[in-house]
CSV table of C-alpha atoms and ligand atoms in Angstrom, one decimal:
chain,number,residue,atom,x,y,z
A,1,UNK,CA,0.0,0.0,0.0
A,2,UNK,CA,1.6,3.3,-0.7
A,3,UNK,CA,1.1,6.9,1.3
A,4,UNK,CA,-1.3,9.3,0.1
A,5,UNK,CA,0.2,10.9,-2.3
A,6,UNK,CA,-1.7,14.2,-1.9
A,7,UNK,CA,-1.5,14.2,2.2
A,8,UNK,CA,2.6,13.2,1.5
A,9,UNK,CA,2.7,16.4,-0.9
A,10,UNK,CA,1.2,18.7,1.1
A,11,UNK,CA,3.3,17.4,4.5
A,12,UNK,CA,6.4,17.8,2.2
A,13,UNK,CA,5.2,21.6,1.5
A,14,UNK,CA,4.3,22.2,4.9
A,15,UNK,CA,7.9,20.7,6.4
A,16,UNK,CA,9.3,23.2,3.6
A,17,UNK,CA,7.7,26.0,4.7
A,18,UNK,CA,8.5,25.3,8.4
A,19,UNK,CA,11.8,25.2,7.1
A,20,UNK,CA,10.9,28.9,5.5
A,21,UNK,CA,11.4,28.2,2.5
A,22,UNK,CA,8.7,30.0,0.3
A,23,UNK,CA,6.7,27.7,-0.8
A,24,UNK,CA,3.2,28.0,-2.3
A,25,UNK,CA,0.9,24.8,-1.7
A,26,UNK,CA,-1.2,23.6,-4.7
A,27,UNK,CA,-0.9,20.3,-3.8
A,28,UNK,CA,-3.8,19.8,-0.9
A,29,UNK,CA,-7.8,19.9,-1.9
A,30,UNK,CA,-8.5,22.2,0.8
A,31,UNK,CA,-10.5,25.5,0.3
A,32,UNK,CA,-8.7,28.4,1.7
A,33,UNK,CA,-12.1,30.0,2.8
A,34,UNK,CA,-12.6,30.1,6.6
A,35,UNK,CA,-15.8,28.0,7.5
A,36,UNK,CA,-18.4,30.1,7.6
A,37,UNK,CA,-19.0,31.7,10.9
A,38,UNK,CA,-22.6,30.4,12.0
A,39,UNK,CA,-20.6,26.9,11.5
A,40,UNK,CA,-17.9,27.9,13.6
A,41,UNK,CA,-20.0,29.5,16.3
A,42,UNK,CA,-22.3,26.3,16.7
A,43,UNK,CA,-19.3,24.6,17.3
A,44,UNK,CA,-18.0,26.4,20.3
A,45,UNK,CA,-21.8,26.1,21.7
A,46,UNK,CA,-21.5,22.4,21.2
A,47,UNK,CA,-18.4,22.7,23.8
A,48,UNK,CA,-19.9,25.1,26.1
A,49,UNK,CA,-23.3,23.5,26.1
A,50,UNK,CA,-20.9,19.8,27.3
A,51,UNK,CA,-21.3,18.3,23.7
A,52,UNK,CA,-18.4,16.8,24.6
A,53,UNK,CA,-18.9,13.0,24.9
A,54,UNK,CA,-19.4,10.4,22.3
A,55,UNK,CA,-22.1,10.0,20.4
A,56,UNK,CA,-24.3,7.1,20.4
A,57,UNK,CA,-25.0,5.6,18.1
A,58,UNK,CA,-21.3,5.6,16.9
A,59,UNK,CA,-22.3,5.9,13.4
A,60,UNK,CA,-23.6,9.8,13.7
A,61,UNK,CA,-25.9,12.0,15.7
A,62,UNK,CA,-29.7,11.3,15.3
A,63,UNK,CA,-30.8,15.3,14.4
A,64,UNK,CA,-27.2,15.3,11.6
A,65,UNK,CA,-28.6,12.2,10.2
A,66,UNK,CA,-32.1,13.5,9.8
A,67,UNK,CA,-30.5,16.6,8.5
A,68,UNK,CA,-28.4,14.7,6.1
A,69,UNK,CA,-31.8,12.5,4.7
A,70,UNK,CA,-33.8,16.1,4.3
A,71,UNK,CA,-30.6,17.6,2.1
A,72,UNK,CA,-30.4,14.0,0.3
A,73,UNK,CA,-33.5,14.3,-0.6
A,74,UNK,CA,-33.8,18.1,-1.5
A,75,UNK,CA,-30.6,18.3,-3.6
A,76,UNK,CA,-30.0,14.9,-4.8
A,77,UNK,CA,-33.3,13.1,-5.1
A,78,UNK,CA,-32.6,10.1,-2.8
A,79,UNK,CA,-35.1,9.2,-0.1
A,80,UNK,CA,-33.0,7.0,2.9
A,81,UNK,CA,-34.2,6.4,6.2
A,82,UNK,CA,-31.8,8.3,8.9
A,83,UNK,CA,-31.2,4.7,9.8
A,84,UNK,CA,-29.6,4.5,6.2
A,85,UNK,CA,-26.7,7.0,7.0
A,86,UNK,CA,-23.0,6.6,8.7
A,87,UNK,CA,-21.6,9.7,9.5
A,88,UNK,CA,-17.6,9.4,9.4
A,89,UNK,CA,-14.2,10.8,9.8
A,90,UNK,CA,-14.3,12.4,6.3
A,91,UNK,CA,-15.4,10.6,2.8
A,92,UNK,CA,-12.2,9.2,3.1
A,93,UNK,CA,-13.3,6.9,5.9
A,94,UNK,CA,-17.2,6.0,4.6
A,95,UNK,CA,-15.5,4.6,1.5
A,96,UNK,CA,-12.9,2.7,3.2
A,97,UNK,CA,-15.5,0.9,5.5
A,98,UNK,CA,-17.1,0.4,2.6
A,99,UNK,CA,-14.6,-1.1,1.0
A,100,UNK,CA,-13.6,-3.2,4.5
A,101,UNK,CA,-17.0,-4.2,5.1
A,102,UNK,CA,-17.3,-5.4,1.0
A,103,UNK,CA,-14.4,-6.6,-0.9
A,104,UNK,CA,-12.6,-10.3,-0.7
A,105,UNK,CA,-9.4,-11.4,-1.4
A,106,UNK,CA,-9.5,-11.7,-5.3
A,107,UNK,CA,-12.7,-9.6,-5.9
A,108,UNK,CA,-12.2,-7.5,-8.6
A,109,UNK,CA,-13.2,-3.1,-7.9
A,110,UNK,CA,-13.3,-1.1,-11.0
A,111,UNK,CA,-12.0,2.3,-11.2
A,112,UNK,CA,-12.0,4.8,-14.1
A,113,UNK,CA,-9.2,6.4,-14.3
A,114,UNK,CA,-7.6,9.3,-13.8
A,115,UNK,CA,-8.8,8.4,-9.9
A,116,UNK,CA,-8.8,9.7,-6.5
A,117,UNK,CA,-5.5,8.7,-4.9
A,118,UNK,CA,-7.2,6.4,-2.2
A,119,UNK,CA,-9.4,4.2,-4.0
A,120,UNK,CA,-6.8,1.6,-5.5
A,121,UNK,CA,-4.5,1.4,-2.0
A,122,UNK,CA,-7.8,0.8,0.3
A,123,UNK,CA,-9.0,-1.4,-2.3
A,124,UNK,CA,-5.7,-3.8,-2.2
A,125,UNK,CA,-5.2,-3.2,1.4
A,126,UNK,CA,-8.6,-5.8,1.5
A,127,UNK,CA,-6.6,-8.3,-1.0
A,128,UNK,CA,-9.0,-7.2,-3.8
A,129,UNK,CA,-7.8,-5.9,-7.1
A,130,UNK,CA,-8.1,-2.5,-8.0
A,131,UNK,CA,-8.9,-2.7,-12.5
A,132,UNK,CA,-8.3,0.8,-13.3
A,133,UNK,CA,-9.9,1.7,-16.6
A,134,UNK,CA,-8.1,4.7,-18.6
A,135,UNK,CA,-10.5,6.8,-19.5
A,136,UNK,CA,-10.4,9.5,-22.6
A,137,UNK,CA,-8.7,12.8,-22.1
A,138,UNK,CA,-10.5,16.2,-21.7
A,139,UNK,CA,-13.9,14.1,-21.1
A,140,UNK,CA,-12.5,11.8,-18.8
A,141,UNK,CA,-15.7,9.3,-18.4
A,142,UNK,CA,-16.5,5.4,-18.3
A,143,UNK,CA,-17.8,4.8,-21.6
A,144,UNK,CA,-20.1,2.1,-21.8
A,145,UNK,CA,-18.2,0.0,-24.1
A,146,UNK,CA,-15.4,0.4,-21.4
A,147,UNK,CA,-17.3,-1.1,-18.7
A,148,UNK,CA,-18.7,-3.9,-20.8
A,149,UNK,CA,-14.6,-4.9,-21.3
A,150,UNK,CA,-13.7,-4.3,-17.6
A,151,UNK,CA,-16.4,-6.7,-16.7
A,152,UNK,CA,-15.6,-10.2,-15.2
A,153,UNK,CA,-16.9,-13.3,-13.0
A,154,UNK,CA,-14.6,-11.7,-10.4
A,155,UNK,CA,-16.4,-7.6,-10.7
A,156,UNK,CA,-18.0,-6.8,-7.3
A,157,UNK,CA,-17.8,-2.8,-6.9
A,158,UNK,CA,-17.2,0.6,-9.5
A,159,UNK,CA,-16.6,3.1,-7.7
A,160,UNK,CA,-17.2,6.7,-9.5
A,161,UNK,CA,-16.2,10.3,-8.6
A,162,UNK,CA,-18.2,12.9,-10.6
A,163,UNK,CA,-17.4,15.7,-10.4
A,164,UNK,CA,-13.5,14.3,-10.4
A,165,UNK,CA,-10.5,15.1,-8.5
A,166,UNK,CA,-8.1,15.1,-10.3
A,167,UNK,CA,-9.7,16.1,-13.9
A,168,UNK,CA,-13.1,18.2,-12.5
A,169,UNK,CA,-14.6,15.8,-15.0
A,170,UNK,CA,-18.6,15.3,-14.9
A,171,UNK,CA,-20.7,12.4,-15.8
A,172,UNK,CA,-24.0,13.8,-17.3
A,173,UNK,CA,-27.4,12.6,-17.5
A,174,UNK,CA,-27.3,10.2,-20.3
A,175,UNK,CA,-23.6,8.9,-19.7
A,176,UNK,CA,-24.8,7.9,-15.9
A,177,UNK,CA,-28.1,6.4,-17.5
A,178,UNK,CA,-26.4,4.1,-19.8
A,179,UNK,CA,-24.2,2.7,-17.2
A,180,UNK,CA,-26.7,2.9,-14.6
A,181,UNK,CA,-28.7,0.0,-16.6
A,182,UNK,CA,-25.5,-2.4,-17.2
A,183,UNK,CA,-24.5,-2.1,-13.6
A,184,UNK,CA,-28.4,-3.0,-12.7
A,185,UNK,CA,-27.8,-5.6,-14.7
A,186,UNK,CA,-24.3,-6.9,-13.8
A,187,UNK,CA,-25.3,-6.8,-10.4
A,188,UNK,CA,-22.1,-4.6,-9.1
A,189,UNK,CA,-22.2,-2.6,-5.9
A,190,UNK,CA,-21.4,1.0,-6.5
A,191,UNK,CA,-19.6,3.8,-4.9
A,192,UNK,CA,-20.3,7.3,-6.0
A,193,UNK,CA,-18.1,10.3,-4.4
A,194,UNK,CA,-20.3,13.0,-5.0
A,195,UNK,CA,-18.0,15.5,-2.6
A,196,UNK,CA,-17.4,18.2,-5.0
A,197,UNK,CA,-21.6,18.4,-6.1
A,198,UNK,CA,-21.6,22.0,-5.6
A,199,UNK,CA,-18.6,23.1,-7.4
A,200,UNK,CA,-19.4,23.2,-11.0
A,201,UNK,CA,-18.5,26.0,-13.3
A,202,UNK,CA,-20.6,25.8,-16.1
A,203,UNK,CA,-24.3,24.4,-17.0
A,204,UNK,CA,-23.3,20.5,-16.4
A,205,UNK,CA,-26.0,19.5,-13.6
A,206,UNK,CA,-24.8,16.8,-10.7
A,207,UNK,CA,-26.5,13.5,-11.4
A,208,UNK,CA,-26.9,10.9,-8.3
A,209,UNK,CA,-26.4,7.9,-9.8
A,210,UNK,CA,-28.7,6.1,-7.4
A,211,UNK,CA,-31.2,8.6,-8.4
A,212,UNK,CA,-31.6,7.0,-11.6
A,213,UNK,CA,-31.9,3.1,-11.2
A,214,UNK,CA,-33.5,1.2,-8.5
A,215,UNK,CA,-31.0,-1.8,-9.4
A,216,UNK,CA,-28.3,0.5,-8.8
A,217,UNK,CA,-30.0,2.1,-5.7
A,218,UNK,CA,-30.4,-1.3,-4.1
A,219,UNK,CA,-26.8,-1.6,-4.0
A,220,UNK,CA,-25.0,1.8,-4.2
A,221,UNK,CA,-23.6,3.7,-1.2
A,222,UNK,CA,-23.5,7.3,-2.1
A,223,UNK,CA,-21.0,9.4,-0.7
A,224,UNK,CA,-20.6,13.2,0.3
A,225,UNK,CA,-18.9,15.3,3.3
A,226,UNK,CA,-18.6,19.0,4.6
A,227,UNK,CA,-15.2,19.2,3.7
A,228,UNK,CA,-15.3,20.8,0.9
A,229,UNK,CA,-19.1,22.5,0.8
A,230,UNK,CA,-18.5,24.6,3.4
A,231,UNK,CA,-14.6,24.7,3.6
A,232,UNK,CA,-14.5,22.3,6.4
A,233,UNK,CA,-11.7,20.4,5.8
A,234,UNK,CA,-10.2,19.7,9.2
A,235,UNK,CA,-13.4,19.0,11.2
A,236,UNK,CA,-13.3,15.9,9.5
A,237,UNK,CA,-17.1,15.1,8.6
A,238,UNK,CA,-18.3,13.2,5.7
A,239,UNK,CA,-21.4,10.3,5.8
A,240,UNK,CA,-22.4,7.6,3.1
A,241,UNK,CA,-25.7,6.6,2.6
A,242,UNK,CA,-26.9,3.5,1.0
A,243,UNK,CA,-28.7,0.2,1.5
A,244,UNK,CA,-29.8,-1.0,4.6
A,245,UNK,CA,-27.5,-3.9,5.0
A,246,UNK,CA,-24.6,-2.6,3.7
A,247,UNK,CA,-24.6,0.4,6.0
A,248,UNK,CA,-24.9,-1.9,9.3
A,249,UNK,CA,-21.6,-3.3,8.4
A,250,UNK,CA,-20.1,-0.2,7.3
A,251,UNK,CA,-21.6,1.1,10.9
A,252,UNK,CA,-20.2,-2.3,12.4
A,253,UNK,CA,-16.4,-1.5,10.7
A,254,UNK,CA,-16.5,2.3,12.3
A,255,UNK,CA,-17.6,1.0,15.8
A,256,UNK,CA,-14.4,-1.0,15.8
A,257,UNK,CA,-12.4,1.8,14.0
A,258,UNK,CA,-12.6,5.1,15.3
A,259,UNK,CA,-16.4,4.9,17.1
A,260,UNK,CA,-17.8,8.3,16.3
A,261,UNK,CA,-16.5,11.2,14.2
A,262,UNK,CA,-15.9,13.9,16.4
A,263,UNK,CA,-19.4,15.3,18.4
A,264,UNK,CA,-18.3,18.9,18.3
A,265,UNK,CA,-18.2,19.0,14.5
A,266,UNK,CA,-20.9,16.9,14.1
A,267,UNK,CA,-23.2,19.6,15.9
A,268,UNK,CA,-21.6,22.4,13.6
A,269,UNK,CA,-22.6,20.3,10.8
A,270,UNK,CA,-26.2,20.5,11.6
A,271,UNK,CA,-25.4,24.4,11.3
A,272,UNK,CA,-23.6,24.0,7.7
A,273,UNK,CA,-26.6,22.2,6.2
A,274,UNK,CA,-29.2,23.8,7.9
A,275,UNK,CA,-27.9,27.2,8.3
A,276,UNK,CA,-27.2,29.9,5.1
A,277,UNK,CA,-26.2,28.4,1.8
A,278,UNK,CA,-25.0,31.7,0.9
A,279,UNK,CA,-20.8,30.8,1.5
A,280,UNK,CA,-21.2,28.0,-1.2
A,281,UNK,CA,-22.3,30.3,-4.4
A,282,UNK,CA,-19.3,32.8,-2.6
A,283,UNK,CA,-16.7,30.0,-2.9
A,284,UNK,CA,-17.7,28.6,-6.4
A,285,UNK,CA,-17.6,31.9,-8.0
A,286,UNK,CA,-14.1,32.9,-6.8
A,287,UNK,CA,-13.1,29.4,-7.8
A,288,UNK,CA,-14.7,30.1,-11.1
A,289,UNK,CA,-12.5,33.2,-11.6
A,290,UNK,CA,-9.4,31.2,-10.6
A,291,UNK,CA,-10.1,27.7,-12.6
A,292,UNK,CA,-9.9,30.4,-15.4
A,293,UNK,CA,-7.0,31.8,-14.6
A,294,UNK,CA,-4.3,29.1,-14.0
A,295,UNK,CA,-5.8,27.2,-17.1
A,296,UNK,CA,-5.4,30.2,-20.0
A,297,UNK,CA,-1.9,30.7,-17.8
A,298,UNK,CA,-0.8,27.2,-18.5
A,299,UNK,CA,-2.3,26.8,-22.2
A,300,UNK,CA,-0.2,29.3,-22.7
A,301,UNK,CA,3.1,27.3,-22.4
A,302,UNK,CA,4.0,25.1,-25.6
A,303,UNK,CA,3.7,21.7,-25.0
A,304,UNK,CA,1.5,21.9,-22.3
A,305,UNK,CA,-2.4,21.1,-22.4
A,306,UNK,CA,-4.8,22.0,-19.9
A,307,UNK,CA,-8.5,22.0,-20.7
A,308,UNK,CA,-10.6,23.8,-18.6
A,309,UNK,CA,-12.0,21.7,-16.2
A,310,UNK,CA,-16.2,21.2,-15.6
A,311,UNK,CA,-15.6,20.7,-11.8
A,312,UNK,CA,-13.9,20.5,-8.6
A,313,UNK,CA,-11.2,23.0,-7.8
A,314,UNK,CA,-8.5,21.7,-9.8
A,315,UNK,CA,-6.7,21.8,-13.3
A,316,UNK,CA,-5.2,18.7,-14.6
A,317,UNK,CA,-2.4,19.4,-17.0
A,318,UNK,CA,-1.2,16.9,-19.4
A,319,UNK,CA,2.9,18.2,-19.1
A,320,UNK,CA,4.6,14.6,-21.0
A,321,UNK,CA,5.5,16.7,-23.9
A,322,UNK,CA,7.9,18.4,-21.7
A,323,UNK,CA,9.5,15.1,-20.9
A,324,UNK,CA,13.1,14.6,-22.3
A,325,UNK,CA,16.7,14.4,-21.0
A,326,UNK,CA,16.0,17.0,-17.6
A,327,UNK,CA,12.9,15.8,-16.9
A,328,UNK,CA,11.7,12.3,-17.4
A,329,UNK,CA,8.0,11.7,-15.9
A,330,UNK,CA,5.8,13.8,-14.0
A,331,UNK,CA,6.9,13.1,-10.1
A,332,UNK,CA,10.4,14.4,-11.5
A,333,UNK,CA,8.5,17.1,-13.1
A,334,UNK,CA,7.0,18.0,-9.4
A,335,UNK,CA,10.2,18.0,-7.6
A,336,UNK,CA,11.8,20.3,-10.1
A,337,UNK,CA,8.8,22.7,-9.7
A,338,UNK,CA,9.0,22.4,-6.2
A,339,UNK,CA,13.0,23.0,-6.0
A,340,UNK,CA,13.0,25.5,-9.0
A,341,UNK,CA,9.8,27.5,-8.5
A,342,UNK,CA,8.6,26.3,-5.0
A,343,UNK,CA,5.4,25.5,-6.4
A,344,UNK,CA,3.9,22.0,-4.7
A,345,UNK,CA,1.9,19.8,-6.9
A,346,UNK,CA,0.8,16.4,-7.2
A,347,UNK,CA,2.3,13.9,-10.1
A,348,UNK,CA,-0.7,12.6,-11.9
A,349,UNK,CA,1.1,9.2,-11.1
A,350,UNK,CA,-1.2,8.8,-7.7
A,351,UNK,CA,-3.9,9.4,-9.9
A,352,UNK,CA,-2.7,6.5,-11.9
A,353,UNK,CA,-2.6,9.0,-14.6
A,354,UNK,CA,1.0,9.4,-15.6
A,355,UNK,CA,2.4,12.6,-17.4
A,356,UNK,CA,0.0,14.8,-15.3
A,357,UNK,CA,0.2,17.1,-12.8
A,358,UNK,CA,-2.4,18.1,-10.6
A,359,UNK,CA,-2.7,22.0,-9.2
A,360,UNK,CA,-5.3,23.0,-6.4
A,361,UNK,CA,-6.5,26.5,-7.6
A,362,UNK,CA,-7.4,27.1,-3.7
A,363,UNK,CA,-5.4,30.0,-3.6
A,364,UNK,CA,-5.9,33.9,-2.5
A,365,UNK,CA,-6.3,35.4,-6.3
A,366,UNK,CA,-2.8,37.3,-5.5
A,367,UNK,CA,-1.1,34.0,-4.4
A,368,UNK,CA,-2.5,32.0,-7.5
A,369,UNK,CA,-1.3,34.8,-10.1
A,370,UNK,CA,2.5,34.2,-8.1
A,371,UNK,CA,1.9,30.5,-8.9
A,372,UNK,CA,1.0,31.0,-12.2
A,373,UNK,CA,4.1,33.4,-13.2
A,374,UNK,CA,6.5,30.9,-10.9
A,375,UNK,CA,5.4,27.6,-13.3
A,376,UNK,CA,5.6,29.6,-16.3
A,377,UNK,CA,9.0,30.7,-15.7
A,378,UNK,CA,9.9,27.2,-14.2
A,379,UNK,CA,8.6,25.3,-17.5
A,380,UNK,CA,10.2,27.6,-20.0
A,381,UNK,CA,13.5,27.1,-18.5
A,382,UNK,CA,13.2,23.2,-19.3
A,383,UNK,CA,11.6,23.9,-22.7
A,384,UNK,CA,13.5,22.8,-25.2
A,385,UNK,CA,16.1,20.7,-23.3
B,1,LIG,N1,-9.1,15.1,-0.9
B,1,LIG,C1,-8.1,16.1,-0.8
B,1,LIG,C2,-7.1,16.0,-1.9
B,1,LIG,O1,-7.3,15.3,-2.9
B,1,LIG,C3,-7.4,16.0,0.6
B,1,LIG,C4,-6.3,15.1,0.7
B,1,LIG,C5,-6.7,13.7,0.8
B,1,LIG,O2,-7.4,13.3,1.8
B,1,LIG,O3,-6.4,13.0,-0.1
B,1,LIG,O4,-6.1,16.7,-1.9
């Protein structure tokens, strides 16, 4: 199993900057917005009012989990019973209790590719085997004819991340349809990370792939978190919500793991989905601005692509035509940028995408347009070498 290699970037940048060197971080999916305050301040009641033990059940506080079933079913068109819900430390941990509570030696989990750097480790840390499917550039989504040839006795789970990190890709309507109705019929279980729903740039709408199948519903465990929403990051709350018997394991793998996510930020949850919406449209707009931005700033370098990206907060270069005799892959490519221009990114190789990079745009606008200057300066020393 290898180290995150997003959490081992951004510790890197952090140790660097400790060190004081000046380093700017685009390496960790973190907004740099505060949480909003109304979040913050029904946290500190929750510790005044003595919020302070565990929570029972372990598996999340009765009024989030209601709270959670009302938002499922007012933004995403999924009904679940409160009973249906685990709330957790983070996505992260849902879909790794997931995965625990699922997958066999041998079992086969197919994952589109690019891919969130966590699926494939947690996936062979249960014996099974990770199939990563490379999916096309610029689109980046599971075609159906893809699936059908990923497909074997041995499939038992897909997971999906729309919109992506790493590529901001977006499954639509009619894509999620078509495979909804061959994963009914192959009779896979299904993860969808749905985390970055509300950070989308253009018309694209987020589809919940339960939404549209009852065969897939009856064996999908959707996915989401506060994280990212409402620039929660280190609170660490995210839930999963899916079929009854599924989530009794998952809720039986978390009581032996960590019991509860932390009661304090479960309480300031309530708040965050409860409370005003108004920080989300706030967030997504300056991200907007800045998806812009870095993109046109690094389509401007030859040999370097970087469509603009539907979703999530990041741009996904392709940078291999840069690759000769100073730079040979991209996790060379990173630790030149980070030594020549003190710019920390991710190698697309934890994606299992190789000769990419990924940047986090989650920058203050006068810190992003440093970053942007820094890599332009940093690649066209190497072009041509
Ligand atoms: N999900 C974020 C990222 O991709 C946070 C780090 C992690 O947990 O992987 O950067």
């Amino acid at each position: 199993m290898a180290p995150s290699a997003t959490v081992a970037t951004t510790a890197l940048a952090a140790d660097l900057v400790r060190q004081g060197r000046d380093v700017i971080p685009m390496s960790a999916g973190e907004p740099d917005f505060d949480t909003p305050d109304h979040i913050k301040q029904a946290g500190i009641r929750a510790i005044q009012d003595g919020q302070t033990k565990y929570t029972a059940p372990a598996s999340g506080l009765i009024e989030l989990k209601e709270a959670i079933a009302r938002k499922l079913d007012r933004e995403n068109g999924l009904h679940y019973d409160p009973s249906q819900i685990v709330i957790t430390c983070g996505a992260k941990q849902v879909i790794f209790a997931a995965i625990v509570a699922l997958v066999d030696p041998g079992d086969e989990v197919l994952l589109p590719a690019p891919l969130y750097v966590s699926y494939a480790d947690q996936v062979k840390l249960m014996g099974g085997v990770p199939v990563i499917i490379p999916t096309e550039p610029d689109a980046f989504c599971l075609s159906p004819d893809q699936f059908r040839s990923a497909l074997t006795p041995r499939s038992k789970l897909i997971i999906f991340n729309s919109p992506s990190n790493p590529t901001g890709g977006i499954y639509s309507r009619a894509q999620f349809q078509a495979l909804a109705e061959l994963i009914a019929e192959a009779g896979l279980f299904t993860i969808t990370d749905e985390i970055y729903e509300h950070f989308i740039y253009g018309d694209e709408e987020h589809v919940s792939l339960a939404a549209l199948h009852p065969g897939v519903a009856d064996r999908c465990l959707t996915v989401n978190g506060f994280s990212k929403t409402f620039a929660m990051t280190g609170w660490r709350v995210g839930y999963g919500a899916g079929p009854e018997e599924w989530m009794s394991h998952i809720a039986k793998v978390q009581s032996q793991e960590t019991t509860n996510t932390c009661t304090l930020s479960q309480h300031a949850a309530i708040a965050a989905l409860e409370g005003p919406q108004d920080s989300v449209g706030t967030m997504r707009a300056a991200f907007k601005l800045r998806r812009n931005a870095i993109a046109d700033g690094l389509n401007e370098l030859d040999r370097v692509t970087c469509p603009r990206p539907k979703g999530a907060f990041y741009v996904f270069p392709n940078v291999s035509g840069l690759f000769g005799n100073t730079i040979a892959d991209d996790v060379e490519f990173c630790r030149y940028l980070l030594e020549a221009a003190g710019v920390a990114a991710v190698p697309g190789t934890g994606f299992s995408a190789p000769g990419y990079v990924r940047f986090s745009y989650t920058l203050p606008d006068d810190r992003l347009s440093d970053a942007i200057d820094r890599i332009q300066t940093a690649v066209t020393a190497i072009q041509g070498s």
